[in-house]
Coordinates of C-alpha atoms and ligand atoms in Angstrom, one line a residue:
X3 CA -111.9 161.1 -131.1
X4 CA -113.1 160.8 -134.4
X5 CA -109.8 162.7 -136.4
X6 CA -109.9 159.9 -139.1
X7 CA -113.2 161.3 -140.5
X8 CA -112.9 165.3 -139.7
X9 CA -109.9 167.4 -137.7
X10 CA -111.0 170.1 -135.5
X11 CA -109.0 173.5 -136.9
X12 CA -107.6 175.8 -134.9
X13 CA -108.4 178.8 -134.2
X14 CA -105.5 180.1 -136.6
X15 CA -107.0 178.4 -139.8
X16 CA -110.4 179.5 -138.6
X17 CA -109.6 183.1 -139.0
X18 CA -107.6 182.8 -142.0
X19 CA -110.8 181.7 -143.8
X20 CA -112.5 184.0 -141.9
X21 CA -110.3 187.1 -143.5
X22 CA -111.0 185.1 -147.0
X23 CA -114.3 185.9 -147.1
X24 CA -114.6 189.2 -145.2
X25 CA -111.4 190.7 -148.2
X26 CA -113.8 189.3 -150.9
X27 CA -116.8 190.7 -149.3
X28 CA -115.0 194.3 -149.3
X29 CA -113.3 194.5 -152.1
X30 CA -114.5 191.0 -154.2
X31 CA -111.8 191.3 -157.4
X32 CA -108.8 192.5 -155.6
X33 CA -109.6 190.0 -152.6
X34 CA -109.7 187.1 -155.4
X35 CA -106.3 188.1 -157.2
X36 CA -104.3 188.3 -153.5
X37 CA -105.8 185.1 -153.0
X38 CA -104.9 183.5 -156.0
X39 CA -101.4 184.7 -155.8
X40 CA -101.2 183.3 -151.9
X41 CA -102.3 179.7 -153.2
X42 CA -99.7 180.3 -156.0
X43 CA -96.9 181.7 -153.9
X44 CA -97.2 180.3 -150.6
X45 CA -99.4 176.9 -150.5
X46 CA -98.4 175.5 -152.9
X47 CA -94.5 175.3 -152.7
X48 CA -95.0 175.0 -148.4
X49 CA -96.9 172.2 -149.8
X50 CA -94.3 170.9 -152.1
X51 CA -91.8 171.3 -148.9
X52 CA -94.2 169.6 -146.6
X53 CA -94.3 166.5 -148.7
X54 CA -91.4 166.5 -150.5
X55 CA -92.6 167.6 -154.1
X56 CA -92.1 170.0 -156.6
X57 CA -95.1 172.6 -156.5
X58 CA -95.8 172.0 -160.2
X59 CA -97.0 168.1 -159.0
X60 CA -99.6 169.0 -157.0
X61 CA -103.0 170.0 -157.8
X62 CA -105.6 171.1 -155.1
X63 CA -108.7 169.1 -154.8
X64 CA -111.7 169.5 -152.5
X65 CA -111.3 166.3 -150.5
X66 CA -109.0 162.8 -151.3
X67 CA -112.4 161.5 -153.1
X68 CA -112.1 164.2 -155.9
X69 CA -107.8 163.4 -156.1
X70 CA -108.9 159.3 -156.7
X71 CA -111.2 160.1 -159.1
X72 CA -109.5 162.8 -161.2
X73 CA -106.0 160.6 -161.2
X74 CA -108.2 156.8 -161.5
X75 CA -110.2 158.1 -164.3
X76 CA -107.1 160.2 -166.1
X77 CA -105.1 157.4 -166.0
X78 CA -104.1 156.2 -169.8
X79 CA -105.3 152.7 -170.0
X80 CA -107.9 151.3 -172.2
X81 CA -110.6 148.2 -172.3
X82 CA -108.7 144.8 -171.5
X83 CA -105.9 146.2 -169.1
X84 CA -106.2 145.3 -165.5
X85 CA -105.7 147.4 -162.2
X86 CA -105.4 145.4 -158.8
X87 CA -107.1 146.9 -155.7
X88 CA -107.5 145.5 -152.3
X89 CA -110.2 144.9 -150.1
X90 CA -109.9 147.2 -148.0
X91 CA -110.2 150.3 -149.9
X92 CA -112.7 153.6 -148.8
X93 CA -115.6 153.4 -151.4
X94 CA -113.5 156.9 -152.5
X95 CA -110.6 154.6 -153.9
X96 CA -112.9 152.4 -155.3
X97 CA -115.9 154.6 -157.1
X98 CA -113.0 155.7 -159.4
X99 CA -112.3 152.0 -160.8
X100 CA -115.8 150.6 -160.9
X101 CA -116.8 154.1 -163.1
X102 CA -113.8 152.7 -165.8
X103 CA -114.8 149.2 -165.1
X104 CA -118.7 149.6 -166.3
X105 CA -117.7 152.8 -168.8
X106 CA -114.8 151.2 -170.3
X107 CA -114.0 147.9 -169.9
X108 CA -111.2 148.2 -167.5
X109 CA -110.8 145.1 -165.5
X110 CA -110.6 145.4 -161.8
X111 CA -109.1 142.8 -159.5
X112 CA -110.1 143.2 -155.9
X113 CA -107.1 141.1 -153.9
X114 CA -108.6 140.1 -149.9
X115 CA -106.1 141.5 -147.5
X116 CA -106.7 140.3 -144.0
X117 CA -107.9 142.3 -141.0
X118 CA -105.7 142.1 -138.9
X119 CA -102.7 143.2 -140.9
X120 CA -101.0 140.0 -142.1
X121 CA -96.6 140.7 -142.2
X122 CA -95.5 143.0 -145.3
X123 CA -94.4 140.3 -147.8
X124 CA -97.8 138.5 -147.6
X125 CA -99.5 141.3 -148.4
X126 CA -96.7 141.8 -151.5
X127 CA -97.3 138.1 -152.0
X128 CA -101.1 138.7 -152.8
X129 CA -100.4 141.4 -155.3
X130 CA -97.8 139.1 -157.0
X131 CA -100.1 136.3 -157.5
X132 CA -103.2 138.6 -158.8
X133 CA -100.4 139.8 -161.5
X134 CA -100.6 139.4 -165.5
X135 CA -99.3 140.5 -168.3
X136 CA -102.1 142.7 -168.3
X137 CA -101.9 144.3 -164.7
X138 CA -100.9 148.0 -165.7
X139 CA -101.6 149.5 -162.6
X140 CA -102.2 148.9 -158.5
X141 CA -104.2 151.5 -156.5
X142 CA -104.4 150.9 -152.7
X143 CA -104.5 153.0 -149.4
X144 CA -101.2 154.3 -147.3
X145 CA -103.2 154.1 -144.6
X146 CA -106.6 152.3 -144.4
X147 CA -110.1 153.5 -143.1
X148 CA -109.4 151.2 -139.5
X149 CA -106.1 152.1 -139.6
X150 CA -104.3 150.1 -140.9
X151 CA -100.5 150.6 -142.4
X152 CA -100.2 149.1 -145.8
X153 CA -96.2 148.6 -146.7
X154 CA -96.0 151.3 -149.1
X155 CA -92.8 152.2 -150.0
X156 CA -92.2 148.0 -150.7
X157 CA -95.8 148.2 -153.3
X158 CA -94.9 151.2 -155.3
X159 CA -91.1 149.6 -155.4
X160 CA -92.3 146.0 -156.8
X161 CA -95.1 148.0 -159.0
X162 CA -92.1 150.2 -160.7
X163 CA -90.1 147.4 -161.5
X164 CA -92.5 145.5 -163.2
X165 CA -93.4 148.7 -165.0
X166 CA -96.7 149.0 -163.1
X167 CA -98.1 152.7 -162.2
X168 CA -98.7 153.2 -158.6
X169 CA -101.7 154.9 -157.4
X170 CA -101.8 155.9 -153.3
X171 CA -104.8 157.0 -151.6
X172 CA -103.0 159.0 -148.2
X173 CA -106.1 160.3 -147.2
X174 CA -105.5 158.9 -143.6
X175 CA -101.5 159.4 -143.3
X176 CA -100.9 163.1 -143.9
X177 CA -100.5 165.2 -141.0
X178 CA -100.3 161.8 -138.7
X179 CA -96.8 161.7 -139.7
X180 CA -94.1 162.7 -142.3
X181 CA -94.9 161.3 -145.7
X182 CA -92.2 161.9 -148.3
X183 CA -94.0 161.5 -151.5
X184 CA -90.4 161.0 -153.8
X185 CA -89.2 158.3 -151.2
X186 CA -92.6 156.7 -151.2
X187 CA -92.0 156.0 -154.9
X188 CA -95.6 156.3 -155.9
X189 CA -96.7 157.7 -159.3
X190 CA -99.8 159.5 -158.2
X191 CA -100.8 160.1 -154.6
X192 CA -104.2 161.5 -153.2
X193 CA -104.8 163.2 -150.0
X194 CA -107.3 165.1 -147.7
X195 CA -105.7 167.9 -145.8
X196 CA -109.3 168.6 -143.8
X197 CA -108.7 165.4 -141.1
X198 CA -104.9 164.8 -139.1
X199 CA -103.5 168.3 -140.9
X200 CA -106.8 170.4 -139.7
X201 CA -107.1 172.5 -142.9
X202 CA -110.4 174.3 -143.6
X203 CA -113.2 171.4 -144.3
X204 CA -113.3 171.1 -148.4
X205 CA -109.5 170.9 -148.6
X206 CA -107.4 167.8 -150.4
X207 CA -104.8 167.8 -153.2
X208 CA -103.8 165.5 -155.6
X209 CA -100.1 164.8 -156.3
X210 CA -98.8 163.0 -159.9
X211 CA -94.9 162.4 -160.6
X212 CA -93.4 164.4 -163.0
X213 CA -91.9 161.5 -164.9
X214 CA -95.0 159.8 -164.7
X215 CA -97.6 162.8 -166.4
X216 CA -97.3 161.4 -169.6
X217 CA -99.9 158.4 -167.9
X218 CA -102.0 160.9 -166.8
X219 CA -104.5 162.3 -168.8
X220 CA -106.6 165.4 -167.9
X221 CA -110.1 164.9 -167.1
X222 CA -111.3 168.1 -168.1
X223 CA -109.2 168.9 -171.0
X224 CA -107.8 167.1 -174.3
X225 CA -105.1 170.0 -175.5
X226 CA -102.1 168.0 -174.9
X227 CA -100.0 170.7 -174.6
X228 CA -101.4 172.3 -171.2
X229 CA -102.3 169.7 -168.8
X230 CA -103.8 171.0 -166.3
X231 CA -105.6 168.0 -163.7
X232 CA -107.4 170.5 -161.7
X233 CA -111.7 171.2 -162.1
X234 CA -111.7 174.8 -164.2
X235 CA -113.6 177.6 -163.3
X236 CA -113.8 179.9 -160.3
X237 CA -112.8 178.1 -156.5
X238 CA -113.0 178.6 -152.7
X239 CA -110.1 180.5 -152.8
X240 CA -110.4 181.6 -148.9
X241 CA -110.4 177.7 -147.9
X242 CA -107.4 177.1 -150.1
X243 CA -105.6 180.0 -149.2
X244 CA -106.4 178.6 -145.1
X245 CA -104.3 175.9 -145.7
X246 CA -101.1 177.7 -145.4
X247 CA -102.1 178.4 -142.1
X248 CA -103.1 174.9 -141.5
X249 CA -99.7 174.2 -142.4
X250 CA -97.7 176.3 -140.5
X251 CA -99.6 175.3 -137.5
X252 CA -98.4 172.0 -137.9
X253 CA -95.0 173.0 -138.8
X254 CA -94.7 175.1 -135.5
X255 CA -95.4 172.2 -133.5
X256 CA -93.8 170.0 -135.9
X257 CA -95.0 166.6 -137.1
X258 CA -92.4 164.3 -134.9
X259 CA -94.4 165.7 -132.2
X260 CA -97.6 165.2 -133.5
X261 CA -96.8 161.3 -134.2
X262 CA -95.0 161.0 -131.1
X263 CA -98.1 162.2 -129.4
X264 CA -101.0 160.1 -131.2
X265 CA -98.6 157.2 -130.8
X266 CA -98.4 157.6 -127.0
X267 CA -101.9 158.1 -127.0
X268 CA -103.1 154.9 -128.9
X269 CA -100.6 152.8 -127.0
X270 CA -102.4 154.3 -124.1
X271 CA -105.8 153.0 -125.6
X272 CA -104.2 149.7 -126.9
X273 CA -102.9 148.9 -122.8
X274 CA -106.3 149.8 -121.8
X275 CA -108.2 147.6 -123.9
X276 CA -105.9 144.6 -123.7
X277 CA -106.6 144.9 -120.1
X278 CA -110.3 144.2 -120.6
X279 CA -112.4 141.0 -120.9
X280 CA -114.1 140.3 -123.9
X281 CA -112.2 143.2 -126.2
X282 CA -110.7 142.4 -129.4
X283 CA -107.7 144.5 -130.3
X284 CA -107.4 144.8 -134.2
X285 CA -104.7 147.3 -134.8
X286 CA -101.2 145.7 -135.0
X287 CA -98.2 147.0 -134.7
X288 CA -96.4 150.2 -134.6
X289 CA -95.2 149.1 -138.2
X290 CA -98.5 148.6 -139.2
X291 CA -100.7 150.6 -137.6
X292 CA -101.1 154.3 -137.9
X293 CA -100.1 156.3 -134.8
X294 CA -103.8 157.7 -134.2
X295 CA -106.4 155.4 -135.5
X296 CA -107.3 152.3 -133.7
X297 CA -109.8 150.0 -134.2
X298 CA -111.4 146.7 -131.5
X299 CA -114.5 144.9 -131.4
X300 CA -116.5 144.5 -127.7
X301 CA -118.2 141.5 -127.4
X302 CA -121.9 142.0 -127.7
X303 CA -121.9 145.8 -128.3
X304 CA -122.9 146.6 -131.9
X305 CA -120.9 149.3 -133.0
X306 CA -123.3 151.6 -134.8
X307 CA -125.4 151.7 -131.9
X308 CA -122.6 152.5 -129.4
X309 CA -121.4 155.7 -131.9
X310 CA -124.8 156.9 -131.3
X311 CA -125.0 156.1 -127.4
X312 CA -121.8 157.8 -126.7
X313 CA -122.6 160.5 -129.0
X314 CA -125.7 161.2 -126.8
X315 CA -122.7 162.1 -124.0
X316 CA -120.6 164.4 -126.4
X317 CA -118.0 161.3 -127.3
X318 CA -117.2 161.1 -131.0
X319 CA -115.7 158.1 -132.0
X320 CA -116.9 156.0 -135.1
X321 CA -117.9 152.2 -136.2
X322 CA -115.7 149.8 -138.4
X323 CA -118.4 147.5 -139.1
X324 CA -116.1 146.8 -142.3
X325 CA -113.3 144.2 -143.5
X326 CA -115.5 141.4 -141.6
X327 CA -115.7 143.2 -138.5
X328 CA -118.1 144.6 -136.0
X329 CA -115.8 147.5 -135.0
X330 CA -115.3 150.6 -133.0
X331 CA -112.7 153.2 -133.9
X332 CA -111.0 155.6 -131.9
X333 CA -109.0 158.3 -133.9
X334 CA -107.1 160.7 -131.3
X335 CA -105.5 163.3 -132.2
X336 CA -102.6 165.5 -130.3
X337 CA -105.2 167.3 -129.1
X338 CA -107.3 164.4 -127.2
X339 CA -106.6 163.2 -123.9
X340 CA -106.3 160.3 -121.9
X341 CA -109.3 161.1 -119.7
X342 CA -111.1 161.6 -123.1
X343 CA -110.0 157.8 -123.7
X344 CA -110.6 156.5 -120.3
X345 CA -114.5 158.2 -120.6
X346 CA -115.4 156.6 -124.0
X347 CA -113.8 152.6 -123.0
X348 CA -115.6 153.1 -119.6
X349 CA -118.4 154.0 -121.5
X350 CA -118.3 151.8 -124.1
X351 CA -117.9 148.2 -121.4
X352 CA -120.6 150.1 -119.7
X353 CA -123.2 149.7 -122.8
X354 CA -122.4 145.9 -123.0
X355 CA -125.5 143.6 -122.4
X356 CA -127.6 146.4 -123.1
X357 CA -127.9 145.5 -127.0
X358 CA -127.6 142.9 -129.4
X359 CA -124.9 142.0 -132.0
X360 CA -125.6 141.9 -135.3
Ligands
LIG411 C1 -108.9 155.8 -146.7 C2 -109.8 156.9 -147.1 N1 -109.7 157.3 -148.4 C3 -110.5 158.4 -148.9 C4 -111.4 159.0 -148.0 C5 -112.2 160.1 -148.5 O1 -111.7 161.3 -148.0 P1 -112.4 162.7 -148.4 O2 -113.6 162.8 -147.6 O3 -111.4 163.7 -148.2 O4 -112.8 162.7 -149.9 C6 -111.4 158.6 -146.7 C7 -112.4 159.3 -145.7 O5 -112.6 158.9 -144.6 C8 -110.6 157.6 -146.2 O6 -110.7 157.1 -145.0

């Protein structure tokens, strides 16, 4: 019950890897070109399909944290210009910014979005206030750490038409449900395929619009006729080539599914807990929350104590002792059940009185 941070892989994606290593252990050279070619051939453009891009956009990164970095620091602005952020971003989507802020000068404006979600247009109130004249780009989350559903499609739409580049950290929305990266309107997009789309561990990619490259620079190269934003040199190629197989997993039970189930399973949660003395829901709606992640306070249970007490009984869930609160989150995935859920709230009211707050 703790998707949001790793997925568990199946047994498919397991073995994929599995036959990575064992081909390059036999036969190390040939292994390496067949696996090159199958990231080439297949991932990639299954991929591009899965979220709606042309292969050529998309690099593959080890994890989201590598995608913000690469596209934060390539980005083509200089000392003076401003990018806006939010409160609530990972420290993965904001390393990136403080690295140009102290390096280079960039000014970074942090704008406070509420926890709870306050309605869309106050949050694209916030962002209009904290614009100037120098505001060249905004770089937020799809989907935030505690779950939370930023309005994305509405940010990247007021960023483009005040000629603002767009910056999306998705490491908590793909594989929860269908994320169309040209409809989304972002100009780069970051993503960690190792939690909700249960890829091998070390997976991620990093997508930039086409029409937007030219605002990209490379971080590891200056020849401005090849840009290439991917780290040089040799790679995991068996975890890479495993995500194809992570994918098709997915597709076989199909992502409408998957939503529909870690929906049903979080409403089940959300009933459960609003049932309950003393339990502070935090999640909001369907509209802005994400299907699987959910996040609530319990009066006088600290949270990172309770993650380790019920980890002591094989329950994985994880604090949210973030955005002002003293949280719990419960991440379920398709997988989960609601016995699983039923075991860690009865657990977790059982624990109360049995620790202080902090
Ligand atoms: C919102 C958000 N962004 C970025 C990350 C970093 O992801 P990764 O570990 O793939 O770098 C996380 C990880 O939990 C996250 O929740």
């Amino acid at each position: 019950m703790n998707n949001a941070s790793i997925g568990m892989p199946p047994a498919v994606v397991v073995q994929a890897v599995a036959d990575g290593y064992r081909a390059q252990s036999e036969d190390p050279i040939h292994a390496k070109h067949q696996l090159q070619a199958s990231i080439r051939d297949q991932v990639l453009p299954r991929l591009g399909q899965f979220f709606g891009t042309l292969p050529s956009e998309l690099t593959l990164t080890r994890n989201a944290s590598m995608a913000l970095h690469i596209q934060a620091v390539g980005l083509d602005i200089r000392r003076g210009d401003e990018v806006i952020i939010t409160s609530q971003e990972h420290p993965a989507g904001r390393a990136p910014w403080s690295y140009r802020s102290l390096r280079e000068g960039i000014s970074i404006k942090e704008i406070h979005i509420p926890s709870p979600l306050p309605p869309g247009e106050d949050i694209l109130a916030r962002f209009e206030a904290a614009r100037t004249p120098k505001t060249r780009a905004i770089s937020f989350c799809q989907v935030t750490r505690g779950g939370h559903l930023y309005p994305v499609k509405e940010l990247c739409t007021w960023a483009r038409e005040r000629g603002i580049i767009s910056l999306v950290d998705g490491a908590q929305a793909v594989g929860q449900f269908s994320v169309d990266l040209k409809n989304l309107g972002c100009d780069a997009y970051a993503a960690s395929l190792h939690k909700w789309t249960l890829a091998p561990c070390g997976t991620g990619f990093m997508y930039i619009n086409q029409a937007s490259a030219d605002q990209f620079r490379s971080i590891f190269s200056a020849d401005p006729d090849t840009i290439v934003y991917g780290a040089p040199g040799t790679a995991d190629l068996p975890v890479r080539a495993g995500i194809g197989s992570a994918l098709a997993f997915v597709e076989s039970i199909g992502l409408d599914r998957v939503e529909a189930r870690c929906r049903h399973l979080s409403d089940y949660l959300k009933d459960r807990l609003s049932n309950e003395d003393g339990v502070t829901l935090l999640s909001g709606t369907r509209h802005q929350s994400a299907p699987g992640s959910t996040i609530f306070e319990v009066a006088s249970v600290d949270a990172l104590v309770a993650v380790d007490r019920l980890a002591q009984s094989n329950l994985h869930i994880d604090e949210h002792q973030r955005d002002g609160h003293n949280a719990i989150r419960i991440s379920t995935h398709f997988y989960n059940t609601k016995t699983e859920i039923d075991n860690a709230v009865d657990h977790l009211l059982s624990i109360r009185g049995t620790m202080h707050s902090t």
